[in-house]
Coordinates of C-alpha atoms in Angstrom, one line a residue:
Chain L
X1 CA 5.8 31.1 4.9
X2 CA 3.0 28.6 4.4
X3 CA 5.6 25.9 4.1
X4 CA 7.2 26.7 7.4
X5 CA 3.8 26.7 9.1
X6 CA 3.0 23.5 7.3
X7 CA 6.2 21.8 8.6
X8 CA 5.4 23.0 12.2
X9 CA 1.8 21.8 11.7
X10 CA 2.6 18.3 10.5
X11 CA 5.0 17.9 13.4
X12 CA 2.3 19.0 15.9
X13 CA -0.3 16.7 14.3
X14 CA 2.2 13.8 14.4
X15 CA 2.7 14.3 18.1
X16 CA -1.1 14.4 18.7
X17 CA -1.3 11.1 16.8
X18 CA 1.4 9.6 18.9
X19 CA -0.4 10.5 22.1
X20 CA -3.6 9.0 20.8
X21 CA -1.7 5.8 20.0
X22 CA -0.3 5.8 23.5
X23 CA -3.8 5.9 24.9
X24 CA -4.4 2.6 23.1
X25 CA -1.1 1.1 24.4
X26 CA 0.2 0.6 20.9
X27 CA 3.8 -0.5 20.2
X28 CA 6.2 2.0 18.7
X29 CA 5.3 0.9 15.2
X30 CA 1.7 1.7 15.9
X31 CA 2.9 5.1 17.2
X32 CA 4.8 5.9 14.1
X33 CA 1.9 4.7 11.9
X34 CA -0.7 6.8 13.7
X35 CA 1.6 9.8 13.7
X36 CA 2.1 9.5 10.0
X37 CA -1.6 9.1 9.2
X38 CA -2.6 12.0 11.5
X39 CA -0.1 14.3 9.9
X40 CA -0.2 13.3 6.3
X41 CA -3.5 11.4 6.0
X42 CA -5.6 14.5 5.2
X43 CA -3.5 15.4 2.2
X44 CA -3.4 11.8 1.1
X45 CA -7.2 11.4 1.1
X46 CA -7.5 14.8 -0.7
X47 CA -5.1 13.7 -3.4
X48 CA -6.9 10.3 -3.8
X49 CA -10.3 12.0 -4.1
X50 CA -9.1 14.7 -6.5
X51 CA -7.1 12.2 -8.6
X52 CA -4.0 14.2 -7.9
X53 CA -1.1 11.8 -8.4
X54 CA 1.6 11.3 -7.3
X55 CA 0.4 12.0 -3.8
X56 CA 2.2 14.9 -2.1
X57 CA 4.4 13.1 0.5
X58 CA 5.6 10.5 -2.0
X59 CA 7.6 13.4 -3.6
X60 CA 8.9 14.7 -0.3
X61 CA 10.6 12.0 1.7
X62 CA 11.8 14.5 4.3
X63 CA 8.2 15.0 5.4
X64 CA 8.0 11.3 6.0
X65 CA 11.1 11.2 8.2
X66 CA 9.9 14.4 10.0
X67 CA 6.5 13.1 11.1
X68 CA 7.7 9.6 12.1
X69 CA 10.5 11.1 14.1
X70 CA 8.1 13.5 15.8
X71 CA 5.9 10.6 16.7
X72 CA 8.7 8.6 18.2
X73 CA 10.3 11.5 20.1
X74 CA 6.8 12.1 21.6
X75 CA 7.0 8.8 23.4
X76 CA 10.1 10.0 25.3
X77 CA 8.6 13.4 26.3
X78 CA 5.0 12.5 26.6
X79 CA 4.9 12.8 30.4
X80 CA 5.8 16.5 30.2
X81 CA 3.5 17.4 27.3
X82 CA 0.4 18.3 29.2
X83 CA 2.2 21.4 30.4
X84 CA 2.3 22.4 26.8
X85 CA -1.4 22.1 26.2
X86 CA -1.9 25.7 25.1
X87 CA 1.1 25.5 22.7
X88 CA -0.4 22.4 21.2
X89 CA -3.8 23.9 20.7
X90 CA -2.2 26.9 18.9
X91 CA 0.0 24.7 16.7
X92 CA -3.0 22.5 15.9
X93 CA -5.0 25.6 14.9
X94 CA -2.1 26.8 12.7
X95 CA -2.1 23.4 11.1
X96 CA -5.8 23.3 10.5
X97 CA -5.7 26.6 8.6
X98 CA -2.5 25.9 6.7
X99 CA -3.8 22.5 5.6
X100 CA -7.1 24.1 4.5
X101 CA -5.4 26.7 2.4
X102 CA -3.0 24.3 0.9
X103 CA -5.9 21.9 0.0
X104 CA -7.7 24.8 -1.7
X105 CA -4.7 25.7 -3.8
X106 CA -4.3 22.1 -5.0
X107 CA -7.9 21.8 -6.1
X108 CA -7.8 25.3 -7.6
X109 CA -4.8 24.3 -9.6
X110 CA -6.7 21.3 -11.0
X111 CA -9.7 23.5 -12.1
X112 CA -12.3 22.1 -9.8
X113 CA -15.6 23.9 -9.0
X114 CA -15.6 26.3 -5.9
X115 CA -17.6 23.9 -3.7
X116 CA -15.1 21.1 -4.5
X117 CA -12.2 23.5 -3.7
X118 CA -13.7 24.2 -0.3
X119 CA -14.2 20.5 0.3
X120 CA -10.7 19.8 -0.7
X121 CA -9.5 22.3 1.8
X122 CA -11.7 20.8 4.6
X123 CA -10.6 17.2 3.7
X124 CA -7.0 18.3 4.0
X125 CA -7.7 20.1 7.3
X126 CA -9.7 17.5 9.1
X127 CA -9.2 14.0 7.6
X128 CA -5.9 13.3 9.4
X129 CA -7.7 13.5 12.7
X130 CA -10.6 11.4 11.4
X131 CA -8.3 8.6 10.3
X132 CA -6.5 8.8 13.6
X133 CA -9.7 8.3 15.5
X134 CA -11.1 5.6 13.3
X135 CA -7.8 3.6 13.6
X136 CA -7.9 4.1 17.4
X137 CA -11.5 2.8 17.4
X138 CA -13.4 5.9 18.5
X139 CA -16.0 8.3 17.1
X140 CA -14.0 11.1 15.4
X141 CA -13.7 14.0 17.8
X142 CA -13.9 16.5 15.0
X143 CA -17.7 15.7 14.8
X144 CA -18.2 16.9 18.4
X145 CA -15.6 19.6 19.1
X146 CA -15.6 23.4 19.5
X147 CA -15.8 25.0 16.0
X148 CA -13.2 23.1 14.1
X149 CA -14.3 21.9 10.7
X150 CA -16.4 25.1 10.6
X151 CA -13.2 27.1 10.9
X152 CA -11.8 25.3 7.9
X153 CA -15.1 25.9 6.0
X154 CA -14.9 29.6 6.9
X155 CA -11.3 30.0 5.9
X156 CA -11.7 28.2 2.6
X157 CA -14.8 30.2 1.7
X158 CA -13.2 33.5 2.7
X159 CA -10.1 32.6 0.6
X160 CA -12.2 31.9 -2.5
X161 CA -14.3 35.1 -2.1
X162 CA -11.2 37.3 -1.7
X163 CA -9.7 35.5 -4.7
X164 CA -12.7 36.3 -6.8
X165 CA -12.5 39.9 -5.7
X166 CA -9.1 40.0 -7.3
X167 CA -6.9 39.9 -4.2
X168 CA -3.4 38.6 -4.7
X169 CA -2.5 35.2 -3.3
X170 CA -0.1 36.5 -0.7
X171 CA -2.4 39.1 0.8
X172 CA -5.3 36.7 0.6
X173 CA -3.3 34.0 2.4
X174 CA -2.3 36.4 5.2
X175 CA -5.9 37.7 5.7
X176 CA -7.5 34.3 5.6
X177 CA -4.9 32.9 7.9
X178 CA -5.2 35.7 10.4
X179 CA -9.0 35.7 10.6
X180 CA -9.2 31.9 10.6
X181 CA -6.7 31.7 13.5
X182 CA -8.6 34.3 15.4
X183 CA -11.8 32.5 14.9
X184 CA -10.4 29.1 16.0
X185 CA -8.7 30.6 19.1
X186 CA -11.9 32.4 20.1
X187 CA -13.8 29.2 19.7
X188 CA -11.4 27.4 22.0
X189 CA -11.3 30.2 24.5
X190 CA -15.1 30.8 24.7
X191 CA -16.0 27.2 24.1
X192 CA -18.1 28.0 21.0
X193 CA -19.7 24.9 19.6
X194 CA -22.1 24.0 16.9
X195 CA -25.5 22.9 18.0
X196 CA -25.6 19.1 18.5
X197 CA -28.2 16.7 17.1
X198 CA -29.2 14.0 19.4
X199 CA -31.5 11.3 18.2
X200 CA -32.7 8.5 20.4
X201 CA -35.7 7.1 18.8
X202 CA -35.5 3.4 17.8
X203 CA -37.5 2.4 14.8
X204 CA -38.1 -1.3 15.4
Chain A
X1 CA 7.7 -18.8 -7.3
X2 CA 6.6 -15.5 -5.7
X3 CA 3.3 -16.0 -7.5
X4 CA 2.7 -19.4 -6.0
X5 CA 3.5 -18.1 -2.5
X6 CA 1.2 -15.1 -3.3
X7 CA -1.7 -17.4 -4.1
X8 CA -1.2 -19.4 -1.0
X9 CA -0.9 -16.3 1.0
X10 CA -4.0 -14.6 -0.2
X11 CA -5.9 -17.8 0.5
X12 CA -4.6 -17.9 4.1
X13 CA -5.3 -14.2 4.6
X14 CA -8.9 -14.7 3.3
X15 CA -9.4 -17.5 5.8
X16 CA -8.1 -15.3 8.7
X17 CA -10.6 -12.7 7.5
X18 CA -13.4 -15.2 7.5
X19 CA -12.7 -16.2 11.0
X20 CA -12.6 -12.6 12.2
X21 CA -16.0 -12.1 10.5
X22 CA -17.3 -15.2 12.3
X23 CA -16.3 -13.7 15.6
X24 CA -18.7 -10.8 14.8
X25 CA -21.5 -13.1 13.8
X26 CA -21.6 -11.8 10.2
X27 CA -23.7 -13.4 7.5
X28 CA -21.9 -15.1 4.7
X29 CA -21.9 -12.0 2.6
X30 CA -20.0 -10.3 5.4
X31 CA -17.6 -13.3 5.5
X32 CA -16.9 -13.1 1.8
X33 CA -16.4 -9.3 2.0
X34 CA -14.0 -9.4 5.0
X35 CA -12.1 -12.3 3.4
X36 CA -11.7 -10.3 0.2
X37 CA -10.6 -7.1 2.0
X38 CA -8.2 -9.0 4.2
X39 CA -6.6 -10.7 1.3
X40 CA -6.6 -8.1 -1.4
X41 CA -7.1 -4.8 0.6
X42 CA -3.4 -4.2 1.2
X43 CA -2.6 -4.2 -2.6
X44 CA -5.7 -2.1 -3.2
X45 CA -4.7 0.6 -0.8
X46 CA -1.1 0.5 -2.2
X47 CA -2.3 0.9 -5.8
X48 CA -4.7 3.8 -4.7
X49 CA -1.9 5.6 -2.9
X50 CA 0.6 5.1 -5.7
X51 CA -1.9 6.0 -8.4
X52 CA -1.2 2.6 -9.9
X53 CA -4.4 2.0 -12.0
X54 CA -6.0 -0.3 -12.9
X55 CA -5.7 -1.9 -9.5
X56 CA -4.1 -5.4 -9.4
X57 CA -7.1 -7.7 -8.7
X58 CA -9.3 -6.0 -11.3
X59 CA -7.1 -7.5 -13.9
X60 CA -7.0 -11.0 -12.3
X61 CA -10.6 -12.2 -11.8
X62 CA -9.4 -15.6 -10.7
X63 CA -7.8 -14.0 -7.6
X64 CA -11.3 -12.7 -6.7
X65 CA -12.9 -16.1 -7.0
X66 CA -10.1 -17.7 -5.0
X67 CA -10.3 -15.4 -2.0
X68 CA -14.1 -15.4 -1.8
X69 CA -14.2 -19.2 -2.1
X70 CA -11.5 -19.5 0.6
X71 CA -13.6 -17.3 2.9
X72 CA -16.7 -19.3 2.3
X73 CA -15.1 -22.7 2.6
X74 CA -13.7 -21.5 5.9
X75 CA -17.2 -21.3 7.4
X76 CA -17.5 -25.1 6.8
X77 CA -14.2 -26.1 8.4
X78 CA -13.8 -23.4 11.0
X79 CA -14.3 -25.7 13.9
X80 CA -11.2 -27.8 13.0
X81 CA -8.9 -24.8 12.2
X82 CA -7.4 -24.2 15.6
X83 CA -5.6 -27.5 15.2
X84 CA -3.8 -25.8 12.3
X85 CA -2.7 -22.8 14.2
X86 CA 0.9 -23.3 13.5
X87 CA 0.3 -23.8 9.8
X88 CA -1.7 -20.6 9.7
X89 CA 1.0 -18.6 11.4
X90 CA 3.6 -19.9 8.9
X91 CA 1.3 -19.1 5.9
X92 CA 0.6 -15.7 7.3
X93 CA 4.3 -15.1 7.6
X94 CA 4.9 -16.2 4.0
X95 CA 2.1 -13.8 3.0
X96 CA 3.4 -10.9 4.9
X97 CA 6.8 -11.2 3.2
X98 CA 5.5 -12.0 -0.3
X99 CA 3.1 -9.0 -0.1
X100 CA 5.9 -6.8 1.0
X101 CA 8.3 -7.8 -1.8
X102 CA 5.5 -7.5 -4.4
X103 CA 4.6 -4.0 -3.1
X104 CA 8.3 -2.9 -3.4
X105 CA 8.4 -4.1 -6.9
X106 CA 5.3 -2.2 -7.9
X107 CA 6.7 1.0 -6.5
X108 CA 10.1 0.5 -7.9
X109 CA 8.6 0.0 -11.3
X110 CA 6.9 3.4 -11.0
X111 CA 10.1 5.2 -10.1
X112 CA 9.3 6.2 -6.5
X113 CA 11.9 7.2 -3.9
X114 CA 13.3 4.4 -1.7
X115 CA 11.4 5.4 1.4
X116 CA 8.2 5.4 -0.6
X117 CA 9.1 2.0 -2.0
X118 CA 9.5 0.6 1.5
X119 CA 6.2 2.1 2.6
X120 CA 4.5 0.6 -0.5
X121 CA 5.9 -2.8 0.6
X122 CA 4.6 -2.3 4.2
X123 CA 1.2 -1.1 3.0
X124 CA 0.8 -4.1 0.9
X125 CA 1.9 -6.4 3.7
X126 CA -0.2 -5.0 6.6
X127 CA -3.1 -3.0 5.3
X128 CA -5.3 -6.0 4.6
X129 CA -5.2 -6.8 8.3
X130 CA -5.8 -3.2 9.3
X131 CA -8.9 -2.9 7.1
X132 CA -10.2 -6.3 8.5
X133 CA -9.9 -5.0 12.1
X134 CA -11.4 -1.6 11.3
X135 CA -14.4 -3.2 9.6
X136 CA -14.7 -5.6 12.6
X137 CA -14.7 -2.6 14.9
X138 CA -11.5 -3.2 16.8
X139 CA -8.1 -1.6 17.2
X140 CA -5.8 -3.1 14.5
X141 CA -3.9 -6.0 16.0
X142 CA -0.9 -5.2 13.9
X143 CA -0.2 -2.2 16.2
X144 CA 0.3 -4.5 19.2
X145 CA 1.6 -7.8 17.9
X146 CA 5.0 -9.5 18.0
X147 CA 7.3 -8.0 15.4
X148 CA 5.1 -7.9 12.4
X149 CA 5.1 -4.6 10.5
X150 CA 8.8 -4.4 11.6
X151 CA 9.5 -7.6 9.7
X152 CA 7.9 -6.0 6.6
X153 CA 10.1 -3.0 7.2
X154 CA 13.2 -5.1 7.6
X155 CA 12.5 -7.2 4.5
X156 CA 11.8 -4.2 2.3
X157 CA 14.9 -2.4 3.5
X158 CA 17.1 -5.4 3.0
X159 CA 15.7 -5.9 -0.5
X160 CA 16.5 -2.3 -1.5
X161 CA 20.0 -2.5 0.0
X162 CA 20.8 -5.7 -1.8
X163 CA 19.4 -4.3 -5.0
X164 CA 21.6 -1.2 -4.7
X165 CA 24.6 -3.5 -4.2
X166 CA 23.8 -5.0 -7.7
X167 CA 22.3 -8.3 -6.7
X168 CA 19.9 -9.8 -9.3
X169 CA 16.2 -9.9 -8.5
X170 CA 16.0 -13.6 -8.1
X171 CA 18.8 -14.0 -5.6
X172 CA 17.7 -10.9 -3.9
X173 CA 14.1 -12.2 -3.5
X174 CA 15.4 -15.5 -2.2
X175 CA 17.7 -14.0 0.4
X176 CA 15.2 -11.3 1.6
X177 CA 12.5 -13.9 1.7
X178 CA 14.5 -16.4 3.7
X179 CA 15.8 -13.9 6.3
X180 CA 12.5 -12.2 6.6
X181 CA 10.7 -15.5 7.2
X182 CA 13.4 -16.5 9.8
X183 CA 12.9 -13.2 11.6
X184 CA 9.1 -13.5 11.7
X185 CA 9.1 -17.1 12.9
X186 CA 11.7 -16.3 15.6
X187 CA 9.6 -13.3 16.7
X188 CA 6.6 -15.6 17.1
X189 CA 8.5 -18.4 18.7
X190 CA 10.3 -16.2 21.3
X191 CA 7.5 -13.6 21.6
X192 CA 9.7 -10.7 20.5
X193 CA 7.7 -7.5 20.6
X194 CA 8.4 -3.8 20.1
X195 CA 8.3 -1.7 23.2
X196 CA 4.9 -0.4 23.9
X197 CA 3.9 3.2 24.5
X198 CA 1.2 3.7 27.2
X199 CA -0.1 7.2 27.8
X200 CA -2.7 7.7 30.5
X201 CA -2.6 11.4 31.2
X202 CA -5.8 13.4 30.5
X203 CA -5.3 17.0 29.5
X204 CA -8.6 18.5 30.6
Chain E
X1 CA -35.4 8.0 -15.1
X2 CA -32.4 6.4 -13.3
X3 CA -31.3 10.0 -12.6
X4 CA -34.5 10.9 -10.9
X5 CA -34.4 7.8 -8.8
X6 CA -30.7 8.5 -8.1
X7 CA -31.6 11.9 -6.7
X8 CA -34.4 10.6 -4.6
X9 CA -32.0 7.8 -3.4
X10 CA -29.1 10.0 -2.4
X11 CA -31.6 12.2 -0.5
X12 CA -32.9 9.2 1.4
X13 CA -29.4 7.9 2.1
X14 CA -28.3 11.3 3.4
X15 CA -31.3 11.3 5.8
X16 CA -30.4 7.9 7.1
X17 CA -26.8 9.1 7.6
X18 CA -28.0 12.2 9.5
X19 CA -30.1 10.0 11.8
X20 CA -27.1 7.7 12.5
X21 CA -25.0 10.9 13.3
X22 CA -27.8 12.0 15.7
X23 CA -27.6 8.6 17.5
X24 CA -23.9 9.5 18.2
X25 CA -24.8 13.1 19.4
X26 CA -22.7 14.7 16.7
X27 CA -22.8 18.4 16.0
X28 CA -24.4 19.7 12.8
X29 CA -21.1 19.5 11.0
X30 CA -20.8 15.8 11.8
X31 CA -24.4 15.4 10.6
X32 CA -23.6 17.1 7.3
X33 CA -20.4 15.0 6.9
X34 CA -22.0 11.7 7.7
X35 CA -25.0 12.5 5.4
X36 CA -22.6 13.3 2.6
X37 CA -20.5 10.1 3.1
X38 CA -23.6 7.9 3.3
X39 CA -25.1 9.3 0.1
X40 CA -22.0 9.8 -2.1
X41 CA -19.4 7.6 -0.4
X42 CA -20.2 4.5 -2.3
X43 CA -19.7 6.2 -5.7
X44 CA -16.5 7.8 -4.4
X45 CA -14.9 4.5 -3.3
X46 CA -16.0 2.9 -6.6
X47 CA -14.4 5.7 -8.6
X48 CA -11.2 5.5 -6.5
X49 CA -11.0 1.8 -6.9
X50 CA -11.7 1.9 -10.7
X51 CA -9.3 4.9 -11.2
X52 CA -12.3 6.8 -12.6
X53 CA -11.3 10.4 -12.2
X54 CA -12.6 13.0 -11.8
X55 CA -14.9 11.5 -9.2
X56 CA -18.7 11.8 -10.0
X57 CA -19.8 14.4 -7.4
X58 CA -16.9 16.7 -8.0
X59 CA -18.5 17.4 -11.4
X60 CA -22.0 17.9 -10.0
X61 CA -22.0 20.5 -7.2
X62 CA -25.8 20.4 -7.0
X63 CA -25.5 16.8 -5.7
X64 CA -23.3 18.1 -2.9
X65 CA -25.8 20.8 -1.9
X66 CA -28.7 18.3 -2.1
X67 CA -27.3 15.7 0.3
X68 CA -25.9 18.3 2.8
X69 CA -29.3 20.1 2.9
X70 CA -31.1 16.8 3.2
X71 CA -28.9 15.9 6.2
X72 CA -29.5 19.2 7.9
X73 CA -33.2 19.3 7.3
X74 CA -33.4 15.9 8.8
X75 CA -32.3 17.4 12.2
X76 CA -35.5 19.5 12.2
X77 CA -37.9 16.7 11.3
X78 CA -36.2 13.8 12.9
X79 CA -38.8 13.3 15.6
X80 CA -41.5 12.6 13.0
X81 CA -39.5 10.3 10.8
X82 CA -40.2 7.0 12.5
X83 CA -43.8 7.4 11.1
X84 CA -42.2 7.1 7.7
X85 CA -40.3 4.0 8.3
X86 CA -41.9 2.1 5.4
X87 CA -41.3 5.0 3.0
X88 CA -37.6 5.0 4.0
X89 CA -37.2 1.3 3.5
X90 CA -38.7 1.6 0.0
X91 CA -36.5 4.6 -0.9
X92 CA -33.4 2.9 0.5
X93 CA -34.3 -0.2 -1.7
X94 CA -34.7 2.1 -4.7
X95 CA -31.3 3.6 -3.9
X96 CA -29.5 0.3 -3.5
X97 CA -30.6 -0.8 -6.9
X98 CA -30.1 2.5 -8.7
X99 CA -26.6 2.8 -7.2
X100 CA -25.8 -0.8 -8.2
X101 CA -26.9 -0.3 -11.9
X102 CA -25.1 3.0 -12.1
X103 CA -21.9 1.4 -10.7
X104 CA -22.2 -1.4 -13.3
X105 CA -22.5 1.2 -16.1
X106 CA -19.4 3.1 -15.0
X107 CA -17.3 -0.1 -14.9
X108 CA -18.7 -1.3 -18.2
X109 CA -17.8 2.0 -19.8
X110 CA -14.2 1.5 -18.7
X111 CA -13.9 -2.0 -20.1
X112 CA -13.5 -4.0 -16.9
X113 CA -14.1 -7.7 -16.6
X114 CA -17.7 -8.9 -15.7
X115 CA -16.8 -9.8 -12.1
X116 CA -15.2 -6.4 -11.6
X117 CA -18.3 -4.8 -13.1
X118 CA -20.5 -6.6 -10.6
X119 CA -18.2 -5.6 -7.7
X120 CA -18.3 -2.0 -8.9
X121 CA -22.1 -2.1 -8.7
X122 CA -22.0 -3.6 -5.3
X123 CA -19.4 -1.1 -4.0
X124 CA -21.6 1.7 -5.2
X125 CA -24.7 0.2 -3.6
X126 CA -23.3 -0.7 -0.2
X127 CA -20.2 1.3 0.6
X128 CA -22.0 4.5 1.7
X129 CA -23.6 2.5 4.5
X130 CA -20.3 0.8 5.4
X131 CA -18.5 4.2 5.7
X132 CA -21.4 5.6 7.7
X133 CA -21.1 2.7 10.2
X134 CA -17.3 2.8 10.5
X135 CA -17.3 6.5 11.1
X136 CA -20.1 6.0 13.8
X137 CA -17.9 3.3 15.3
X138 CA -20.1 0.2 14.8
X139 CA -19.8 -3.0 12.8
X140 CA -21.4 -2.3 9.4
X141 CA -25.1 -3.3 9.5
X142 CA -24.8 -4.5 5.9
X143 CA -22.9 -7.5 7.1
X144 CA -25.8 -8.7 9.2
X145 CA -29.0 -7.5 7.6
X146 CA -31.8 -9.1 5.6
X147 CA -30.7 -9.8 2.0
X148 CA -29.2 -6.5 1.1
X149 CA -25.8 -6.8 -0.5
X150 CA -27.1 -10.0 -2.1
X151 CA -29.8 -8.0 -3.8
X152 CA -27.2 -5.8 -5.3
X153 CA -25.2 -8.9 -6.4
X154 CA -28.4 -10.4 -8.0
X155 CA -29.3 -7.1 -9.8
X156 CA -25.8 -6.6 -11.2
X157 CA -25.5 -10.2 -12.3
X158 CA -29.0 -10.2 -14.0
X159 CA -28.1 -6.9 -15.7
X160 CA -24.9 -8.4 -17.1
X161 CA -26.6 -11.6 -18.3
X162 CA -29.5 -9.7 -20.0
X163 CA -26.9 -7.4 -21.6
X164 CA -25.0 -10.4 -22.9
X165 CA -28.3 -11.8 -24.3
X166 CA -28.5 -8.6 -26.4
X167 CA -31.3 -6.8 -24.5
X168 CA -31.2 -3.0 -24.9
X169 CA -30.1 -0.8 -22.0
X170 CA -33.5 0.7 -21.3
X171 CA -35.4 -2.6 -21.2
X172 CA -32.6 -4.2 -19.2
X173 CA -32.6 -1.4 -16.6
X174 CA -36.4 -1.7 -16.2
X175 CA -36.4 -5.4 -15.8
X176 CA -33.4 -5.5 -13.5
X177 CA -34.8 -2.7 -11.5
X178 CA -38.2 -4.3 -11.1
X179 CA -37.0 -7.7 -10.1
X180 CA -34.4 -6.3 -7.8
X181 CA -36.9 -4.1 -6.0
X182 CA -39.3 -7.0 -5.7
X183 CA -36.5 -9.2 -4.2
X184 CA -35.5 -6.6 -1.7
X185 CA -39.0 -5.8 -0.6
X186 CA -39.8 -9.5 -0.2
X187 CA -36.6 -9.9 1.8
X188 CA -37.7 -7.1 4.2
X189 CA -41.3 -8.3 4.4
X190 CA -40.5 -11.9 5.0
X191 CA -37.3 -11.3 7.0
X192 CA -35.1 -13.3 4.6
X193 CA -31.5 -13.4 5.7
X194 CA -28.4 -15.1 4.7
X195 CA -27.1 -17.8 7.0
X196 CA -24.8 -16.4 9.7
X197 CA -21.3 -17.6 10.6
X198 CA -20.6 -17.5 14.3
X199 CA -17.1 -18.4 15.4
X200 CA -16.3 -18.5 19.1
X201 CA -13.1 -20.5 19.4
X202 CA -10.1 -18.7 20.7
X203 CA -6.7 -19.9 19.5
X204 CA -4.4 -19.0 22.3

């Protein structure tokens, strides 16, 4: 099930990347590139940080075709997409959580310490969007949004705690997924945000 | 022969990096750094993504001296360089194609799937310029230029097809190189570009 | 001793990252993230470039807690921090040099060539700040500051030369540290800078 959600999620992420590329008037190569990086960049950075080679997508060529196609198709239907805003937000939430849990599993399988497992989950969940924003020359939106990275943090932590309590992987995944999704959707719906830190002082 | 072209190409790329650094008023350390990243960054990212350690330039100190020297020398002769615009465009085209073919070879030697081989070639060809632009705080030009990444894509694909058809490496390199160079120079000369995707709608 | 200085240094770097995040009005997740990247990003990039897995901080969870806490605490005391400007500059100088020497040691232990050892030291010393600035969407300050990367270069080179002359690691560290610190503090005090390269010509 996590795989199905994963495929839906990378498709949705690729589409969000394509729209960001369109806002910068990129050519269709740029669109495909940003779509790829948004969808698969998080897992790539996670694997590079953990030393987990070969990197995931290099062993799954269909994922590559999927996200590039999703990016290119987006250019055709972009004008209708704002009608689907809610759908996208839900798909993105699904993706955030699926990515996080998959990232945790990879790090667990390599025997990393719990805090590194959590960070691996968060890197997988949010780094695609960070790379997208850096390549589009803007401050990453994930640093200023409604609870987003925090949802990833909560999901990963919950997953580890339940795992320590002896819960099986399937039940654990279901519970973590459900609670994480609820938290993210509530955060969007109610506009929950983390407190912001504004610093204006100049030192010179 | 590919090695000679490679050395010429990293020199030219280092010089283009140095000029970009000059446009941002960097100090000569910044110039050397951006020159290095522009020339050798593509291969570095490729090796990090493929898990191909040790990374190329760490085993070839002379390459490091070459690109840093090229960057620094550029600061002395920069004012005359726009007379050499055509020369630079040709050297850059040589580099793009040499980098792409070398990237393919590395990935082939590690047994990756064809689509990953092509992506390794493209990463090697274009990522130096992407890193240069990100460090100089601008949207990467490669996402908006005349056929550039697409030339890399075409060269890598052709190389793989001819290889599958049983052509020897030398003949294959020559043919792929020649056709790729012709394509890139035509694209510059005629201003061929990919279609652009512009997206203005705001969702909120 | 290098470890103590290292811990002080990553704390100071994390605080500088948090302030940079505050200048961009990030939320506290962004603050923690930028603090982490500023403090531990240099070592991360070094390990990824050298193929030195597992990466340092993944084996030392307390470092992770330390830098994230330092980042978050900074948001509480930020308004008083400009009184500590001098303290920060000294801590940052300590950090630059400690990072550089640690980076050299890692590369030496892996048998890399001297120029790569020096680059590993410099990457460790300066890449945290580069990542901080890229994520905050500005041209890295390290490319335009008073002698900074150059101090790292000088310290790493001196360390290698003294090592070749047969000096023991402890004495070598002490001497390189002292001279490097003196050089950096002089550079701040006297405003020593590298010459800048400004290039305005447009080619089209």
